Short mmCIF file of C-alpha atoms and ligand atoms in Angstrom, two decimals:
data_model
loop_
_atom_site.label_atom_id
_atom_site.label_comp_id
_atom_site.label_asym_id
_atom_site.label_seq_id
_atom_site.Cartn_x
_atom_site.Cartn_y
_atom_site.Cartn_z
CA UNK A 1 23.31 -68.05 -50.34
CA UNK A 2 25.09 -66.78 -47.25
CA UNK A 3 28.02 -67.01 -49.60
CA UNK A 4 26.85 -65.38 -52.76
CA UNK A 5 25.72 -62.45 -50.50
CA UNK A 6 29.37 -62.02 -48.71
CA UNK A 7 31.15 -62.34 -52.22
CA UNK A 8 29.09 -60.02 -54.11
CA UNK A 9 29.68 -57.36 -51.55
CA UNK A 10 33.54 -58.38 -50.70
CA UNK A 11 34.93 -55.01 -51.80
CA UNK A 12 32.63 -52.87 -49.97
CA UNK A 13 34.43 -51.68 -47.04
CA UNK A 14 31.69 -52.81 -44.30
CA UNK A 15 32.75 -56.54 -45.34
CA UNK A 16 36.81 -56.03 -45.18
CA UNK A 17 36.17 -54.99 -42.10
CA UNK A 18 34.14 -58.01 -40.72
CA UNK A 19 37.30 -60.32 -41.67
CA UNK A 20 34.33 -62.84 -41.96
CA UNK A 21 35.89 -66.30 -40.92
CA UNK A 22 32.93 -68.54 -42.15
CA UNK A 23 30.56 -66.72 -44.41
CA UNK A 24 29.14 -69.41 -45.36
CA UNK A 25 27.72 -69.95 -42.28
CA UNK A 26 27.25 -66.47 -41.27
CA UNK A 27 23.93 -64.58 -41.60
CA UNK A 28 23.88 -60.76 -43.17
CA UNK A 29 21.66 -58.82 -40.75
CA UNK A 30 19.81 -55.68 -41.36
CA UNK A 31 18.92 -53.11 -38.75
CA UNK A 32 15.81 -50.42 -39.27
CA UNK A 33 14.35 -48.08 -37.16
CA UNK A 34 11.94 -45.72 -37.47
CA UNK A 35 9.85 -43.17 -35.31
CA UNK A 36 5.92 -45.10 -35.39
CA UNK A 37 3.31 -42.95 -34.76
CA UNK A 38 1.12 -43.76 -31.38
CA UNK A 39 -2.14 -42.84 -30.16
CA UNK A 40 -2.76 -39.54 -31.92
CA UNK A 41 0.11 -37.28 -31.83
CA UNK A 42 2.95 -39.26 -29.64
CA UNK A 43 5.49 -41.06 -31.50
CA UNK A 44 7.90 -43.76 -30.34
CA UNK A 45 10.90 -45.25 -31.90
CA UNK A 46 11.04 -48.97 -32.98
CA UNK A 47 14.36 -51.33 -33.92
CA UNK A 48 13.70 -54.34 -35.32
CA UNK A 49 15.76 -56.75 -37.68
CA UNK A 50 16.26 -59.20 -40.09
CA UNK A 51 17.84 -61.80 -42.13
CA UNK A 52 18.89 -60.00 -45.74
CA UNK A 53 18.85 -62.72 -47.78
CA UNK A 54 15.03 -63.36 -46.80
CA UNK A 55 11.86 -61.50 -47.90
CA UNK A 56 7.94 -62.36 -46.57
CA UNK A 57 5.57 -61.15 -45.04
CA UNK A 58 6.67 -58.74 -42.05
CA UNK A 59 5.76 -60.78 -39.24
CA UNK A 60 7.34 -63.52 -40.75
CA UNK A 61 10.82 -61.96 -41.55
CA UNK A 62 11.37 -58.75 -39.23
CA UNK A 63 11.76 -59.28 -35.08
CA UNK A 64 11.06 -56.46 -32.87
CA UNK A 65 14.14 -55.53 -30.83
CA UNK A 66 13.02 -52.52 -28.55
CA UNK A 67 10.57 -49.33 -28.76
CA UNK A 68 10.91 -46.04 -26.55
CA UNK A 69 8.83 -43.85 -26.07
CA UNK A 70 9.67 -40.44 -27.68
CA UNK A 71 8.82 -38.14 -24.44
CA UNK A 72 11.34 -40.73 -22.76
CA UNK A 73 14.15 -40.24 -25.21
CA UNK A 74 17.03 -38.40 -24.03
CA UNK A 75 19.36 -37.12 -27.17
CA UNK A 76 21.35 -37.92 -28.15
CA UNK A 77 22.33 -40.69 -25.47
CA UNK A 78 19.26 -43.01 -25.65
CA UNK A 79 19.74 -43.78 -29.36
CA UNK A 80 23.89 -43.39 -28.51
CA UNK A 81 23.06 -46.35 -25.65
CA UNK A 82 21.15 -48.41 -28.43
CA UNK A 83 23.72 -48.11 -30.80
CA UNK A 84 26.17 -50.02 -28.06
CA UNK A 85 23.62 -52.53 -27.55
CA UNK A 86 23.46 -53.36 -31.14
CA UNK A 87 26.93 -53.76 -30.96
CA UNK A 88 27.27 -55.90 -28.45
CA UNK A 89 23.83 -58.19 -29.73
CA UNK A 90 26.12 -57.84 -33.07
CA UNK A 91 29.30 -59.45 -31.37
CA UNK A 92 27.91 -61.80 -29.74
CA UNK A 93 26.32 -63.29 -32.74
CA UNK A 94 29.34 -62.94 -34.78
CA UNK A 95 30.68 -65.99 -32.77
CA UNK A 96 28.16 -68.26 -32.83
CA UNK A 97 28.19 -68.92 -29.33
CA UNK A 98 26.24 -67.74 -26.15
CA UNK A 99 28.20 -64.44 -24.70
CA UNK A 100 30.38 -65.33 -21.47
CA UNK A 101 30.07 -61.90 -20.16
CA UNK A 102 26.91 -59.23 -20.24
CA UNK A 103 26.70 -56.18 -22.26
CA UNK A 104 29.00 -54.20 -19.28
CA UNK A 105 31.74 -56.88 -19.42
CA UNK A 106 30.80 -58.59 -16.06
CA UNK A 107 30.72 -61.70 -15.36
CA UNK A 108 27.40 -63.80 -15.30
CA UNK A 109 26.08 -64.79 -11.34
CA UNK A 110 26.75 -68.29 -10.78
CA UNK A 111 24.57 -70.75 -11.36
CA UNK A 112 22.47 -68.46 -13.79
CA UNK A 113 21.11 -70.25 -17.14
CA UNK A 114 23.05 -67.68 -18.63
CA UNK A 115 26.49 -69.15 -17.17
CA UNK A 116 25.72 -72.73 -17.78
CA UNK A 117 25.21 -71.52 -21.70
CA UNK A 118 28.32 -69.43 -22.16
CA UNK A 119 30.04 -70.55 -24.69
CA UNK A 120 28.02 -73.01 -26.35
CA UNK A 121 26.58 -72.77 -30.23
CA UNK A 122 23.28 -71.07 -30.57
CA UNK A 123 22.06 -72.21 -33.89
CA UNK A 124 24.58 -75.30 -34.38
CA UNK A 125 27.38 -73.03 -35.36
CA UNK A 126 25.48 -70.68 -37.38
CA UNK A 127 25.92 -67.06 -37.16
CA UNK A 128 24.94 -63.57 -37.98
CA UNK A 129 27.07 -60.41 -39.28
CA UNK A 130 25.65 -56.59 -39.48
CA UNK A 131 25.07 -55.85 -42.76
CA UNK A 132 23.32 -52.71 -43.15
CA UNK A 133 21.10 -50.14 -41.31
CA UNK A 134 17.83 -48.92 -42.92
CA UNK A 135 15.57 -45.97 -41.89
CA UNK A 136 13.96 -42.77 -43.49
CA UNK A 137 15.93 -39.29 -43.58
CA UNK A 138 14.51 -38.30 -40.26
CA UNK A 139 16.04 -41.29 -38.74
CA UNK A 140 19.83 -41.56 -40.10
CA UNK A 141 20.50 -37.97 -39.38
CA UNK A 142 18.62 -38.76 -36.20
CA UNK A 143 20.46 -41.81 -35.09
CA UNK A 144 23.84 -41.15 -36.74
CA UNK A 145 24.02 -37.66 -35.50
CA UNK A 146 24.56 -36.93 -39.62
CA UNK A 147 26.28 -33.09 -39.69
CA UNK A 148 25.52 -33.43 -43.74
CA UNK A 149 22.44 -34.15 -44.50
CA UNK A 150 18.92 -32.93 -46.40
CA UNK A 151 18.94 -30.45 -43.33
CA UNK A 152 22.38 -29.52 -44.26
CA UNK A 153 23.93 -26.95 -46.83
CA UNK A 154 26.53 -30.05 -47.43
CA UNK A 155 23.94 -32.72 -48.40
CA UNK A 156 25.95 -35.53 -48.50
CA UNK A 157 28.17 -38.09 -46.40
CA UNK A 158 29.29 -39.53 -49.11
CA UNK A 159 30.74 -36.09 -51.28
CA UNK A 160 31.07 -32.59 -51.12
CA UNK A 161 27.74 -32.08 -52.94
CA UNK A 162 26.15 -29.06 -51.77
CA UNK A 163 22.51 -26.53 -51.93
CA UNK A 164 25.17 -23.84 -52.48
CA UNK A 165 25.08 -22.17 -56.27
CA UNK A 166 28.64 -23.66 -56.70
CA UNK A 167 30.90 -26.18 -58.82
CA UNK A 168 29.82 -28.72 -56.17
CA UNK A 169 25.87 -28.41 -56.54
CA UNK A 170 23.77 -31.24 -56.54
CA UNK A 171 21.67 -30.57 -58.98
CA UNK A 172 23.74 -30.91 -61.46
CA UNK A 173 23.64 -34.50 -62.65
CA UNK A 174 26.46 -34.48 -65.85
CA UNK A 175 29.08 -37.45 -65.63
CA UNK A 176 31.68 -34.60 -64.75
CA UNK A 177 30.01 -32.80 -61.58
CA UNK A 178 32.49 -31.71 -59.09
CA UNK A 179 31.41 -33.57 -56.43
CA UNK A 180 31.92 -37.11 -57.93
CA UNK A 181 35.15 -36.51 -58.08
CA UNK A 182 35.65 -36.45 -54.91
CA UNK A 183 34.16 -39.43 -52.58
CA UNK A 184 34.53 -39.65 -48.99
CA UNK A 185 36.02 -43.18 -47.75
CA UNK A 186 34.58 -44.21 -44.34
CA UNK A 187 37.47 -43.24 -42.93
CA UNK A 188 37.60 -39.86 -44.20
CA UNK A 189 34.10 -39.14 -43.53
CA UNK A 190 35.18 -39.30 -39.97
CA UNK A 191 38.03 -37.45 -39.43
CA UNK A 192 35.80 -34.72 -40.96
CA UNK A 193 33.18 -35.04 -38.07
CA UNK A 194 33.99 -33.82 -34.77
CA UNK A 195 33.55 -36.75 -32.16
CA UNK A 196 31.16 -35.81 -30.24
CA UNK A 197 29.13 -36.52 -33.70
CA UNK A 198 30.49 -39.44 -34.14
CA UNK A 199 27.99 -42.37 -34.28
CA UNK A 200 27.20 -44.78 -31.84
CA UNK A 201 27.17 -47.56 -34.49
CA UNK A 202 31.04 -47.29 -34.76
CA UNK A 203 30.36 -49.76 -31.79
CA UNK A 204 28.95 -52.27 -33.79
CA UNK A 205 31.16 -54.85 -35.98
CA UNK A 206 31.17 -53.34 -39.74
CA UNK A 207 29.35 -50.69 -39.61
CA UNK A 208 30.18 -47.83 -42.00
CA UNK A 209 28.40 -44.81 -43.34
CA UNK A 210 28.13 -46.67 -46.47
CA UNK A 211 25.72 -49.10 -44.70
CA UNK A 212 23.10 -46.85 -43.72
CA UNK A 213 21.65 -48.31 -46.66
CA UNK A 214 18.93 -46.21 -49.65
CA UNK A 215 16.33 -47.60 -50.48
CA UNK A 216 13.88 -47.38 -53.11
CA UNK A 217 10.72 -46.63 -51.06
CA UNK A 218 12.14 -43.71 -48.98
CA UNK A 219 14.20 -42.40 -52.14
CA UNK A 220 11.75 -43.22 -55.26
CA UNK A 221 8.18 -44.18 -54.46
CA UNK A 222 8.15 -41.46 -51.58
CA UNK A 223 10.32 -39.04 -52.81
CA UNK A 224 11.74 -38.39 -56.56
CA UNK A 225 8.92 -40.20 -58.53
CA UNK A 226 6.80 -38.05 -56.59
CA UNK A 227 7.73 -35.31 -58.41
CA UNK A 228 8.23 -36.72 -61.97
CA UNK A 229 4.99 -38.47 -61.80
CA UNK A 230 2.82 -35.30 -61.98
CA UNK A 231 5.27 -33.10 -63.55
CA UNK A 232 5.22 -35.40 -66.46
CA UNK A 233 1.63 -35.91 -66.81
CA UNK A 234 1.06 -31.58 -65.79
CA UNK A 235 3.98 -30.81 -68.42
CA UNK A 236 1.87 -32.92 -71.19
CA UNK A 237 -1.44 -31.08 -70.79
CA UNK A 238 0.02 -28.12 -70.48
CA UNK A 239 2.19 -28.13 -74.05
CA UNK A 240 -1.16 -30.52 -75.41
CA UNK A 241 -3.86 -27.37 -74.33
CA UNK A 242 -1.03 -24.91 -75.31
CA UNK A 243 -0.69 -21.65 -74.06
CA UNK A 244 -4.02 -20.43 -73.26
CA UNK A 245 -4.43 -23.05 -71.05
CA UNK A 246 -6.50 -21.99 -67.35
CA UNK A 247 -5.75 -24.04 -64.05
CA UNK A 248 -9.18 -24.92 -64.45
CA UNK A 249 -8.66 -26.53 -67.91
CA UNK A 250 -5.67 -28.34 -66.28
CA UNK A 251 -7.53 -29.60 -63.19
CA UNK A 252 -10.76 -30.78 -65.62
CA UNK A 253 -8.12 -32.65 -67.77
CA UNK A 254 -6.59 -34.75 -64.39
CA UNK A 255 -10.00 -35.16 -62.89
CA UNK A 256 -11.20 -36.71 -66.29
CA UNK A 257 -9.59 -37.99 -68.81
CA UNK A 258 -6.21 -38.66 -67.28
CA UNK A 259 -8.03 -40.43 -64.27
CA UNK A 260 -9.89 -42.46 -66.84
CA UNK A 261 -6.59 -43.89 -68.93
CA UNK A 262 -5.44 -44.46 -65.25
CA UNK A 263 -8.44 -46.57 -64.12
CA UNK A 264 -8.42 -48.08 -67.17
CA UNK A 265 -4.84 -49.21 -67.63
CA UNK A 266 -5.09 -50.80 -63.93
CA UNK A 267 -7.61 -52.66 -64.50
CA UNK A 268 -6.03 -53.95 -68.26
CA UNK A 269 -2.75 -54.40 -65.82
CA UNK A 270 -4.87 -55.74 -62.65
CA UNK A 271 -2.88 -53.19 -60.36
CA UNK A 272 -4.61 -52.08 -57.61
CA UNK A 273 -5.32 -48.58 -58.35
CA UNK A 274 -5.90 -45.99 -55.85
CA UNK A 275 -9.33 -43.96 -55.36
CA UNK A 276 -7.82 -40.84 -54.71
CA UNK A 277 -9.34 -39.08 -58.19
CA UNK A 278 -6.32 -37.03 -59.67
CA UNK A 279 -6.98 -32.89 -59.58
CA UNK A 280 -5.13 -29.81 -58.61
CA UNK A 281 -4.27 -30.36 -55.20
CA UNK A 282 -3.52 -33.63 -55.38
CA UNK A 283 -0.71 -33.02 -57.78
CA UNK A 284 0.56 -30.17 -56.09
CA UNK A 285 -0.64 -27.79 -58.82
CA UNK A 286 -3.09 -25.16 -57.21
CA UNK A 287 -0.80 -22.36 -58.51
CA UNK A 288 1.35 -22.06 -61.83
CA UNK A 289 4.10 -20.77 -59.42
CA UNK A 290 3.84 -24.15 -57.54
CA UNK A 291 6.14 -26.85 -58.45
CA UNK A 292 4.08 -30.13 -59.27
CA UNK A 293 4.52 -32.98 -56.08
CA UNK A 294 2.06 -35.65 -55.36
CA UNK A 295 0.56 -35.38 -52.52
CA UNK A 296 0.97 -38.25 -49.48
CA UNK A 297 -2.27 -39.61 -49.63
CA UNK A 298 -0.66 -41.35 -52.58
CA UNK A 299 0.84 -44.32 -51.21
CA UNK A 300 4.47 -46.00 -52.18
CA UNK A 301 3.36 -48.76 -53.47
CA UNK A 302 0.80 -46.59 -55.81
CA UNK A 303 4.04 -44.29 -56.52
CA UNK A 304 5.42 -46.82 -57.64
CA UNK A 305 2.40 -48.48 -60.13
CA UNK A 306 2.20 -44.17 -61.12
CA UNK A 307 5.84 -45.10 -62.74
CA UNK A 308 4.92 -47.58 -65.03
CA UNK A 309 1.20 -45.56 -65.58
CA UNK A 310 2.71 -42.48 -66.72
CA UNK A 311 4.74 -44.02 -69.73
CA UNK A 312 2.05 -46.05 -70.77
CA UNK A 313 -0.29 -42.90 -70.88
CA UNK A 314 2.67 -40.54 -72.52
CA UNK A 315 2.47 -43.58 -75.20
CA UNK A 316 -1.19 -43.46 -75.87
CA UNK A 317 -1.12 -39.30 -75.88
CA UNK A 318 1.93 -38.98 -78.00
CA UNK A 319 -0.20 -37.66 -80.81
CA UNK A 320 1.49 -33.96 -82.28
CA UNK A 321 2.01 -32.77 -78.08
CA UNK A 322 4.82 -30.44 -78.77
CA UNK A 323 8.01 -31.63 -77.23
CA UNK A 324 7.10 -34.91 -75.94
CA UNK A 325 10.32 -36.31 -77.38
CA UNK A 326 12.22 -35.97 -73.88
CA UNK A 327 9.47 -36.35 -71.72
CA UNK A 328 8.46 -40.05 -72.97
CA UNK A 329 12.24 -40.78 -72.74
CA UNK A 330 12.28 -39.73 -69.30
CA UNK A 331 9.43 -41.72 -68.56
CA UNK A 332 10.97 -44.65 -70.41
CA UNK A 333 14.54 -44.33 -68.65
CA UNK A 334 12.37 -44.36 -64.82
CA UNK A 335 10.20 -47.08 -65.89
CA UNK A 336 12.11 -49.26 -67.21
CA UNK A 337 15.27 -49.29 -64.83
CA UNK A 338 12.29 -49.78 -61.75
CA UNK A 339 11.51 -52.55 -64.22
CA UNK A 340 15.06 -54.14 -64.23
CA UNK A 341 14.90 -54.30 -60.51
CA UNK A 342 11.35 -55.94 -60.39
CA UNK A 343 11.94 -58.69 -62.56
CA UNK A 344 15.79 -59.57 -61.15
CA UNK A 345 16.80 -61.54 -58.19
CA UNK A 346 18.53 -60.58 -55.45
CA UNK A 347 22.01 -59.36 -57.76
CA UNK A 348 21.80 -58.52 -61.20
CA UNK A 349 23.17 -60.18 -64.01
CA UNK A 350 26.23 -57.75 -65.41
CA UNK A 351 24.00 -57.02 -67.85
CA UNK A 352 20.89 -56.24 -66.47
CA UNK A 353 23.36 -53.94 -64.13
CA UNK A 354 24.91 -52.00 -66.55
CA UNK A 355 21.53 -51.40 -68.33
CA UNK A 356 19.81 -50.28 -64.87
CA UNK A 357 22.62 -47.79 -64.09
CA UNK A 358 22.65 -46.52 -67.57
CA UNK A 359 18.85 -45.48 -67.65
CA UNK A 360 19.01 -44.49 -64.35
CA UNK A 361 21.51 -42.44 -64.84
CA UNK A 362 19.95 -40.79 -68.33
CA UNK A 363 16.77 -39.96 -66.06
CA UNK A 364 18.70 -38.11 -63.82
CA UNK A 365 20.16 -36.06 -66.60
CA UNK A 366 16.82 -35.18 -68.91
CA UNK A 367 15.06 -34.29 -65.92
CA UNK A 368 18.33 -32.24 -65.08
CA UNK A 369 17.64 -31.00 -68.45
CA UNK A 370 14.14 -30.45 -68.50
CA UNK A 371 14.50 -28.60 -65.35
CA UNK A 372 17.07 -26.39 -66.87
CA UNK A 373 14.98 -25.51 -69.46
CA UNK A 374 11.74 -24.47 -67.55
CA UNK A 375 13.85 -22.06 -65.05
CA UNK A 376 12.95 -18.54 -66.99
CA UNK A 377 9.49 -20.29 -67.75
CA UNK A 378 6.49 -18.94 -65.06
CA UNK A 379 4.68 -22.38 -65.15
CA UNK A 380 6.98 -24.15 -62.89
CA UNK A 381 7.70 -27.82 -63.24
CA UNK A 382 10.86 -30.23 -62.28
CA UNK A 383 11.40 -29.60 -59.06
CA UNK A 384 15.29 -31.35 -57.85
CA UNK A 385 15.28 -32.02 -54.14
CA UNK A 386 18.31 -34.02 -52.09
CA UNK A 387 16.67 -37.00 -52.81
CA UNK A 388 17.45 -36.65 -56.14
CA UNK A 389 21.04 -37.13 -55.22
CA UNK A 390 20.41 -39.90 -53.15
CA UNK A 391 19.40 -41.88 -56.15
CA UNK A 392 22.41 -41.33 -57.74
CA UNK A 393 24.22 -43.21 -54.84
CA UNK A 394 21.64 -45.42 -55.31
CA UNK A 395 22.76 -46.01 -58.67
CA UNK A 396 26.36 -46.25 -57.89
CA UNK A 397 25.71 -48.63 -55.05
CA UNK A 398 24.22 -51.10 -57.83
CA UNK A 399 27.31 -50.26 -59.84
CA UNK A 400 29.46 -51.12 -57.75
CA UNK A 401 28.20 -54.26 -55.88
CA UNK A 402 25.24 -55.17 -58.46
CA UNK A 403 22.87 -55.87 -55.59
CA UNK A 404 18.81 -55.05 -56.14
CA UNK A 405 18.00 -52.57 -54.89
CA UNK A 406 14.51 -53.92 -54.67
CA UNK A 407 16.03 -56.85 -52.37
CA UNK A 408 16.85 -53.98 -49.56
CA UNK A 409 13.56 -52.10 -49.55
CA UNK A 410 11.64 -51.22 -46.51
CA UNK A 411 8.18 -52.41 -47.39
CA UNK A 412 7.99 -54.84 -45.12
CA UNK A 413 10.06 -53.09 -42.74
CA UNK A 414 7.08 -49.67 -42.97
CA UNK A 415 4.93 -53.06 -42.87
CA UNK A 416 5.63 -53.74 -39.30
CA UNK A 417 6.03 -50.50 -37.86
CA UNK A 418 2.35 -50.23 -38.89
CA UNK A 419 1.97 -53.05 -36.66
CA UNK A 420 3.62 -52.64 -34.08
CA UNK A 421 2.19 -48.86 -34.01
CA UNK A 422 -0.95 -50.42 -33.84
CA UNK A 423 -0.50 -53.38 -30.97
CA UNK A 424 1.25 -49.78 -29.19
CA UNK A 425 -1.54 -47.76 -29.44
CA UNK A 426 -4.06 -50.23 -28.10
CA UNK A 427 -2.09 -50.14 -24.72
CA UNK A 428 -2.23 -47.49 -22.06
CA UNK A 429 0.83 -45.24 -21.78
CA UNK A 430 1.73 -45.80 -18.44
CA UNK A 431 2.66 -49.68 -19.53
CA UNK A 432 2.89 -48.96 -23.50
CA UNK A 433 6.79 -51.07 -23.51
CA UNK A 434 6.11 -53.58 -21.67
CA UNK A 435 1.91 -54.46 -22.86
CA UNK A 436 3.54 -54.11 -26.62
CA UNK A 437 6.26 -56.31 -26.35
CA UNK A 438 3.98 -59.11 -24.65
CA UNK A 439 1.66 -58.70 -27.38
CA UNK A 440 3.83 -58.84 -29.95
CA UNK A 441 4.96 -61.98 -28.80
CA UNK A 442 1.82 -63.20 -28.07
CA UNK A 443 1.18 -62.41 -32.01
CA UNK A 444 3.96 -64.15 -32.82
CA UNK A 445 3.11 -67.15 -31.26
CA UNK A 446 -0.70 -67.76 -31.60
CA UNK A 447 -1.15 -65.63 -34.64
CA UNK A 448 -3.71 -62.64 -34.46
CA UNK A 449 -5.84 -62.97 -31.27
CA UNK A 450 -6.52 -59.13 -31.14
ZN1 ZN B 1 11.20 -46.97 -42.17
ZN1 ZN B 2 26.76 -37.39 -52.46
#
């Protein structure tokens, strides 16, 4: 396995540079950190990580490595001094063999447990590798000091795509946009950032921006299907009701018969719907003027279920709606390629690949369209935001390396944040670290005694 991983992703850069010398033996690791939400309104951040080659439950695949407190964070140097650590922890297991020196270089005391272990296999000659970092917008640009980001005019780390009403606009999705022309290498990417923006996680053994991985929850089930979900089912009513169509009529039509089909198709699928009745404000439609978005207390996971939903209800409607041609294909192209990665393991067959990418990539251009199209219109629909464009590295990652995406998601990762915020805010402040790491230990060991 350890070998099927390594060789899949040999010409990504992150591996070249690991010069792996038994990857056979040597575990991919994944990093992810996130800010968990404690208490009421304090936050802290969490790293934790894991094996990529294994999925389960979170508890039984994830390990805490450290949580601050947020009022205790200094920036950028607390998450600068984690990034070292991780390098080090990183370095160490690269070898296989208990570090003869401590994070600062020094010697261990004599006579320490730590001495008499130097140099000795951990795990029998087994090791471990970095293979990728994982977290939500907030926390790359966060963590990796990003100067181009979703904050950013210059959106992207990994091209010159841009908010600016230029040839390099993200928004524009065609096979010849500006920006895909012109990638940045690792390399690149950081002679373009002043040092002092460098990040940390140059300390840490194949690291590149390439490896702060997307992933489908953060980029799809919380952020683009978000918007195509409604806008697809809000564009149908409207052109279905035609012209004369009221809010009102619009809002009676989600909170009724669209919530029906949806009740009704998951119990014929046995998904496990959610109970949050559709209506205006729920799909982000309280105003023509307003661009349709889901609103959060739609889960991923339900996002995600909403994806396969709205083509099977485009399907049953497609009855004389004027112009449902591209909408049902758009629906199509997002379903299915979400339903490539579902049913594959953890790389695609060439393909399954090739198919994925290709409807992928159609999606991206009839919304494009679609959006296009609806600019001079005063119901507005098809909103494009940066994460948009993220997909479309997405989509090039699977290109190029034909690895699931669905094998990298954070589920379980949000999974145990959620626990870990919870074991936190059961503690008092004064002790929150320390109380939260004991417990979490003690949960790993005698199973749920809280
Ligand atoms: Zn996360
Ligand atoms: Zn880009």
């Amino acid at each position: 396995m350890n070998n099927e991983y390594w060789t899949r992703l040999g010409h990504e850069e992150s591996v070249k540079l690991l010069d792996l010398k038994d990857p056979a033996r040597t575990f991919p690791i994944f990093w992810h950190a996130d800010g968990v939400r404690v208490y009421k309104h304090q936050k802290c951040w969490v790293y934790s990580y894991s094996c990529a080659l294994k999925k389960g439950p979170s508890l039984s695949s994830k390990l805490l490595l450290l949580l601050v407190r947020e009022t205790l964070v200094v920036k950028p140097s607390t998450h600068d001094r984690i990034g070292e650590v991780v390098g080090w922890i990183q370095r160490v297991l690269q070898t296989g063999k208990y570090p003869d020196k401590d994070i600062n270089g020094q010697s261990w005391p004599v006579g320490s447990r730590e001495e008499r272990l130097a140099n000795l296999e951990f795990a029998g000659g087994y090791k471990c590798a970095f293979s990728a970092f994982k977290g939500d917008w907030e926390a790359r640009v966060l963590i990796h000091k990003l100067q181009r980001s979703y904050n950013h005019i210059n959106i992207c780390e990994h091209c010159p795509a841009c908010k600016s009403n230029n040839a390099f606009n993200y928004r524009n999705f065609s096979p010849d946009a500006a920006y895909l022309d012109v990638s940045f290498t690792h390399a690149q990417y950081l002679v373009m950032t002043p040092p002092e923006f460098h990040s940390s996680w140059l300390n840490v053994p194949g690291w590149t921006k390439d490896r702060n991985l997307e992933d489908l929850l953060h980029v799809l089930h919380q952020g683009v299907a978000c918007f195509v979900v409604p806008g697809l089912v809000c564009a149908h009513v409207e052109a279905k009701l035609g012209d004369g169509i009221r809010l009102q009529d619009l809002g009676f039509e989600l909170e009724n018969r669209v919530w029906k089909h949806y009740k009704a198709w998951c119990r014929r699928t046995k998904v496990a719907g959610c109970g949050h009745r559709f209506n205006l404000t729920r799909f982000g439609r309280e105003q023509w003027g307003y661009y349709p978005e889901l609103h959060s207390c739609y889960k991923a996971y339900t996002v995600k279920m909403l994806i396969y939903w709205v083509y099977a209800f485009l399907c049953d409607e497609d009855r004389n709606v004027p112009n449902s041609g591209n909408r049902l294909r758009l629906s199509y192209a997002l379903a299915k390629t979400q339903w490539l990665f579902d049913r594959s393991g953890p790389f695609l067959t060439r393909q399954v690949k090739d198919e994925a990418v290709y409807l992928g990539l159609s999606f991206l251009l009839l919304y494009q369209f679609l959006a296009v199209e609806n600019i001079p219109q005063h119901k507005r629909n098809w909103k494009i935001v940066p994460k948009f464009h993220s997909f479309l590295h997405l989509l090039q990652y699977v290109k190029r390396t034909s690895r699931n995406p669905r094998w990298e998601h954070c589920y379980q990762d949000e999974d145990l944040m959620k626990q870990i915020g919870n074991i936190a805010s059961s503690t008092h402040p004064f002790t929150m670290d320390k109380v939260t790491c004991n417990r979490y230990r003690a949960l790993l060991e005698f199973g749920d005694v809280f």
